Amino acid sequence: MQAALCVLLGTAITATAATHSFKVEVDFTKAVQFRMGSLSKEHLERDIYFRSYGNLGAHAPARNAELVTIGAAPGRGTIFQNLVQAGNGPGFTTNSQNLSLTEAYTRFSRTAQFNPGNLPHALALGRFPSWMIVGNPEDPSGLLEDWERQSQNTVLRPDLYTIHAEFLGKLYSDLQSYGPAVSMPAYYSPINEPFWRWDREGLAEYHVAVKEAFVARGVSTAVAGPTAAWPFPLSDFRVWNNTYRRFVAGAGGALDAFDFHFYSKGNWSLPPDPASQAQRVPEPSLFESQKLGVGTVWEYGRLEGYLELVAAAQQAYWPERSPMPVIVSEFGRQGIHPQFGPWENDFKPWLYMTSVIRQWMTYWQRPEIRLTIPFIMSMSNRNDAQSRGQAIFNQPNHPASDEYIATRFYEFYQFFRDLEGGFASVRVTNQMGEMDSAGHIRAAAFRNGNRGYLVVHNAMGFPRHAVQIQVQNLLPEGMIAPTTIEWKRLYYEGDIPLPDSTAPLNGNLHIQLNYQPLPTGTLSLSGESTAIIRFTWPSEIPLTETRIEERFLSSATMIPIEGGDSVITSIQLPDNVTDWQTSRIEIGLARDGGFSIGPCVLINGVNVGSLNVLAGRGVKDWHALIPLAVPAHVWRAGDNVIELQFEGFFRHGFPHVVTTSVVGIH
C-alpha cells in the first residue's frame, strides 16, 4: 500500500450554478519521469523555467546576483548582426564583421563574467537593415498596410540567404574561439518574429543555411526557429498549413530546436481608438473571453494541442530527427493596455501572472520543452519603455535618475523561489471520479528530501469560480505523518476595475511569501488563483517506485471530420506495451465553437468510452488535447487502430481530428 495525500476540491461557480467538486491525489513516495522518444524529464529544472527577459549578465553585478537569488535570471535577448553593403552589390566587409564581433564579444564576455552555474541563455537576430529586406519600406509595393510594410524588416532577400548565413557562421566561430572568455548562447534564432507572410520555404531555406554554416565552422550553439510571434492556426488552420507546417517540412531535418512565442490575448483592456474598442469584451478573464469570440487564448487546451501538432508533424516529415526539442523564447499575455505601461493598478499585473503560471504548468511536464522565457523584463529601459507593465524593475525617472523601483513581479518570482525537486505522482479527477479533461484544476507535485510540494492552480475564471479545498491525509499504517502542512497563495481579492481607470483600486493582489499552517476544514481558492502546499516530514520521503509516463504520437494529423462518419487512424506502440500499468489516449480535436457531444472511442475494436468536450462549447477557434483513461490491456505491440465515432453532421466550423497520442504508464 502506497503513502498518499489527498486534496479534495469543490467548486462553487455562481449562486445559481451547480456545485462542482474535484479531487487531487498526490503520492510523494512515487517519482515520475515524463518521456517522449529520446527526451525525458524527471525533476523541475528551474534554470529552464524561472527566467526573465533580457540579456544574461547585462546589469550591474549586485543586480544580476539579486535576479538569480529570486529565480529570475535573464535568459534571452536580441542583437543586430548584419551585413554592411559593399558598393552596389550584396556582401559583407571586414568592417561589418569586426563591428558585429566587437559588440557580441562585449555582451558575451559580460555574460561569462557573471554566469553562475553556466545558465543556458538564448539569442535572436533582431531585424535586418533596409537594404537587405524584401519589400523595402522606402519603396513599398502599395499592396500592404502600413504595419505590414513595417514588418518587412524581418524578411531577408532570398539572394542574401547564403551569404548572410556564412557571415553568421564566421562570426559565431570567432566568438567561440575565445573559449571561456565568452558565454556562448545555448540557442540562436536567425531572425526574431519573422513576418508571417514570409514564404515559409524561403524562411526554412534561410534557417537551414545558417545551421549548415554553423556546422561547417564547428559552432556548438544550437540553431532554432521559426521564432514565430503569432502562430495561432485559426479555425481553418490555414496559418498552420500555409506557414508553420511548411517550415517544419523544410527545416525540421536540419535545426536543433523549434522556437515559438506563445502570447494569449484578451480583449478586455484595449487602446482607445474606435477600431480597438469595437473588439472589446467585458471579461478580463481569458477563461470567460474565449466564449465571447476571442480566439487568441492558448492556455485552455490549445497550447498542449499545438505542441502536439508540431511534434507529430516533425515525426511525419523527419522521423529520424524526432522528437525535436522546443524552446519558448517569449510567452505571456498581450492585450493589456497600455502595452508599454505604466499599468494603473495591481489588477493588470495579476492578469499577466495568471497566464504565465498556466503556461509554466504545461511546460514543466512536456519532455520536449528545453527553455522558456516569460516576457517579464528584468529591467525596463528607455528603448522599451521606462515603466513597462511586465518588468521586475522599472526606472521611471531615467535619465534624470538611475533609481530602480521593484514591481509586483519581484514578489511573483519570490513566490516560486523554493519550488524544486523531482516530479511526484499526482492525479486530478472531477466529482464523477473521471479525469479532469478540461484542465479546470492544474496540479503538479515535487519531492525534495524531507519535503513535498503540491502546486494547485484554479484555472477557471475570476471572480465567479471559487474553489474550496479540503486536505485529508491517506497514509498507510506505519508511515509517519508529515510534521507540518503549510500553504501560501497568489490571488486577487476585490472588484474588477474599469480597464483604464486611474481611480483607487477596490481590491488587492496578494502574493504570500511566507507559508502559513494549513488548518483542517475547508479553505477557498478563488478563480485563477494559485496555491503552493508544502508538506514536511521528519526524515527523507521514501521512494517506493518510479513511474514512467511515456508519450507516443501518430504521424497522421489534420484529419477532417465528415458529417456522420467515423474517423479512423492508427498508432505504432513498442513491445513493452504489455508492461504498462495504465494508460490514456489524448486526442487533439478542433472546431470553431466546439462540439455538442464527444466522440465514442474504439481501440482495436474495443469501446473504451467517449471524450468529454463540454469545455469547448462556444469557444472561438476551439482546439484542445482531450485525454481519456484507457485500460492498458486494449493496446498491443505494433499497429493499433483507433476509431472515433461522431454523432451528427458538421456543416461548418472546420471540424478536425488534429492529432492522436497515447501515454503509457509503467
mmCIF file with all atom_site columns, C-alpha atoms in Angstrom, residues 121-124 172 176 184-190 207 210-211 214-215 218-225 254-259 321 324-325 327 370:
data_model
loop_
_atom_site.group_PDB
_atom_site.id
_atom_site.type_symbol
_atom_site.label_atom_id
_atom_site.label_alt_id
_atom_site.label_comp_id
_atom_site.label_asym_id
_atom_site.label_entity_id
_atom_site.label_seq_id
_atom_site.pdbx_PDB_ins_code
_atom_site.Cartn_x
_atom_site.Cartn_y
_atom_site.Cartn_z
_atom_site.occupancy
_atom_site.B_iso_or_equiv
_atom_site.pdbx_formal_charge
_atom_site.auth_seq_id
_atom_site.auth_comp_id
_atom_site.auth_asym_id
_atom_site.auth_atom_id
_atom_site.pdbx_PDB_model_num
ATOM 1  C CA . HIS A 1 121 ? 20.573 31.572 -22.496 1.00 0.00 ? 121 HIS A CA 1
ATOM 2  C CA . ALA A 1 122 ? 19.128 32.265 -25.932 1.00 0.00 ? 122 ALA A CA 1
ATOM 3  C CA . LEU A 1 123 ? 19.676 34.961 -28.525 1.00 0.00 ? 123 LEU A CA 1
ATOM 4  C CA . ALA A 1 124 ? 17.932 36.044 -31.715 1.00 0.00 ? 124 ALA A CA 1
ATOM 5  C CA . TYR A 1 172 ? 29.979 32.791 -34.058 1.00 0.00 ? 172 TYR A CA 1
ATOM 6  C CA . GLN A 1 176 ? 33.599 30.568 -29.820 1.00 0.00 ? 176 GLN A CA 1
ATOM 7  C CA . MET A 1 184 ? 28.026 31.338 -25.946 1.00 0.00 ? 184 MET A CA 1
ATOM 8  C CA . PRO A 1 185 ? 24.229 31.230 -26.192 1.00 0.00 ? 185 PRO A CA 1
ATOM 9  C CA . ALA A 1 186 ? 22.748 27.771 -25.912 1.00 0.00 ? 186 ALA A CA 1
ATOM 10 C CA . TYR A 1 187 ? 20.248 28.662 -28.672 1.00 0.00 ? 187 TYR A CA 1
ATOM 11 C CA . TYR A 1 188 ? 20.442 31.096 -31.562 1.00 0.00 ? 188 TYR A CA 1
ATOM 12 C CA . SER A 1 189 ? 17.426 32.047 -33.665 1.00 0.00 ? 189 SER A CA 1
ATOM 13 C CA . PRO A 1 190 ? 18.426 33.596 -37.031 1.00 0.00 ? 190 PRO A CA 1
ATOM 14 C CA . HIS A 1 207 ? 17.407 28.750 -41.316 1.00 0.00 ? 207 HIS A CA 1
ATOM 15 C CA . VAL A 1 210 ? 22.531 29.241 -41.014 1.00 0.00 ? 210 VAL A CA 1
ATOM 16 C CA . LYS A 1 211 ? 22.642 25.775 -39.447 1.00 0.00 ? 211 LYS A CA 1
ATOM 17 C CA . PHE A 1 214 ? 27.404 26.763 -38.026 1.00 0.00 ? 214 PHE A CA 1
ATOM 18 C CA . VAL A 1 215 ? 28.205 23.115 -38.691 1.00 0.00 ? 215 VAL A CA 1
ATOM 19 C CA . GLY A 1 218 ? 32.174 23.940 -35.795 1.00 0.00 ? 218 GLY A CA 1
ATOM 20 C CA . VAL A 1 219 ? 29.878 26.265 -33.850 1.00 0.00 ? 219 VAL A CA 1
ATOM 21 C CA . SER A 1 220 ? 28.275 24.399 -30.939 1.00 0.00 ? 220 SER A CA 1
ATOM 22 C CA . THR A 1 221 ? 25.349 26.788 -30.397 1.00 0.00 ? 221 THR A CA 1
ATOM 23 C CA . ALA A 1 222 ? 22.011 25.200 -31.339 1.00 0.00 ? 222 ALA A CA 1
ATOM 24 C CA . VAL A 1 223 ? 20.069 26.843 -34.166 1.00 0.00 ? 223 VAL A CA 1
ATOM 25 C CA . ALA A 1 224 ? 16.332 27.287 -33.535 1.00 0.00 ? 224 ALA A CA 1
ATOM 26 C CA . GLY A 1 225 ? 13.339 28.648 -35.412 1.00 0.00 ? 225 GLY A CA 1
ATOM 27 C CA . ALA A 1 254 ? 18.437 20.442 -40.016 1.00 0.00 ? 254 ALA A CA 1
ATOM 28 C CA . LEU A 1 255 ? 17.534 22.528 -36.976 1.00 0.00 ? 255 LEU A CA 1
ATOM 29 C CA . ASP A 1 256 ? 18.397 21.709 -33.381 1.00 0.00 ? 256 ASP A CA 1
ATOM 30 C CA . ALA A 1 257 ? 15.160 23.068 -31.885 1.00 0.00 ? 257 ALA A CA 1
ATOM 31 C CA . PHE A 1 258 ? 11.901 24.764 -32.736 1.00 0.00 ? 258 PHE A CA 1
ATOM 32 C CA . ASP A 1 259 ? 11.285 28.203 -31.243 1.00 0.00 ? 259 ASP A CA 1
ATOM 33 C CA . ARG A 1 321 ? 15.099 13.533 -36.018 1.00 0.00 ? 321 ARG A CA 1
ATOM 34 C CA . MET A 1 324 ? 12.573 17.819 -31.756 1.00 0.00 ? 324 MET A CA 1
ATOM 35 C CA . PRO A 1 325 ? 13.381 19.947 -28.681 1.00 0.00 ? 325 PRO A CA 1
ATOM 36 C CA . ILE A 1 327 ? 12.204 26.455 -26.760 1.00 0.00 ? 327 ILE A CA 1
ATOM 37 C CA . ARG A 1 370 ? 14.066 22.870 -23.088 1.00 0.00 ? 370 ARG A CA 1
#
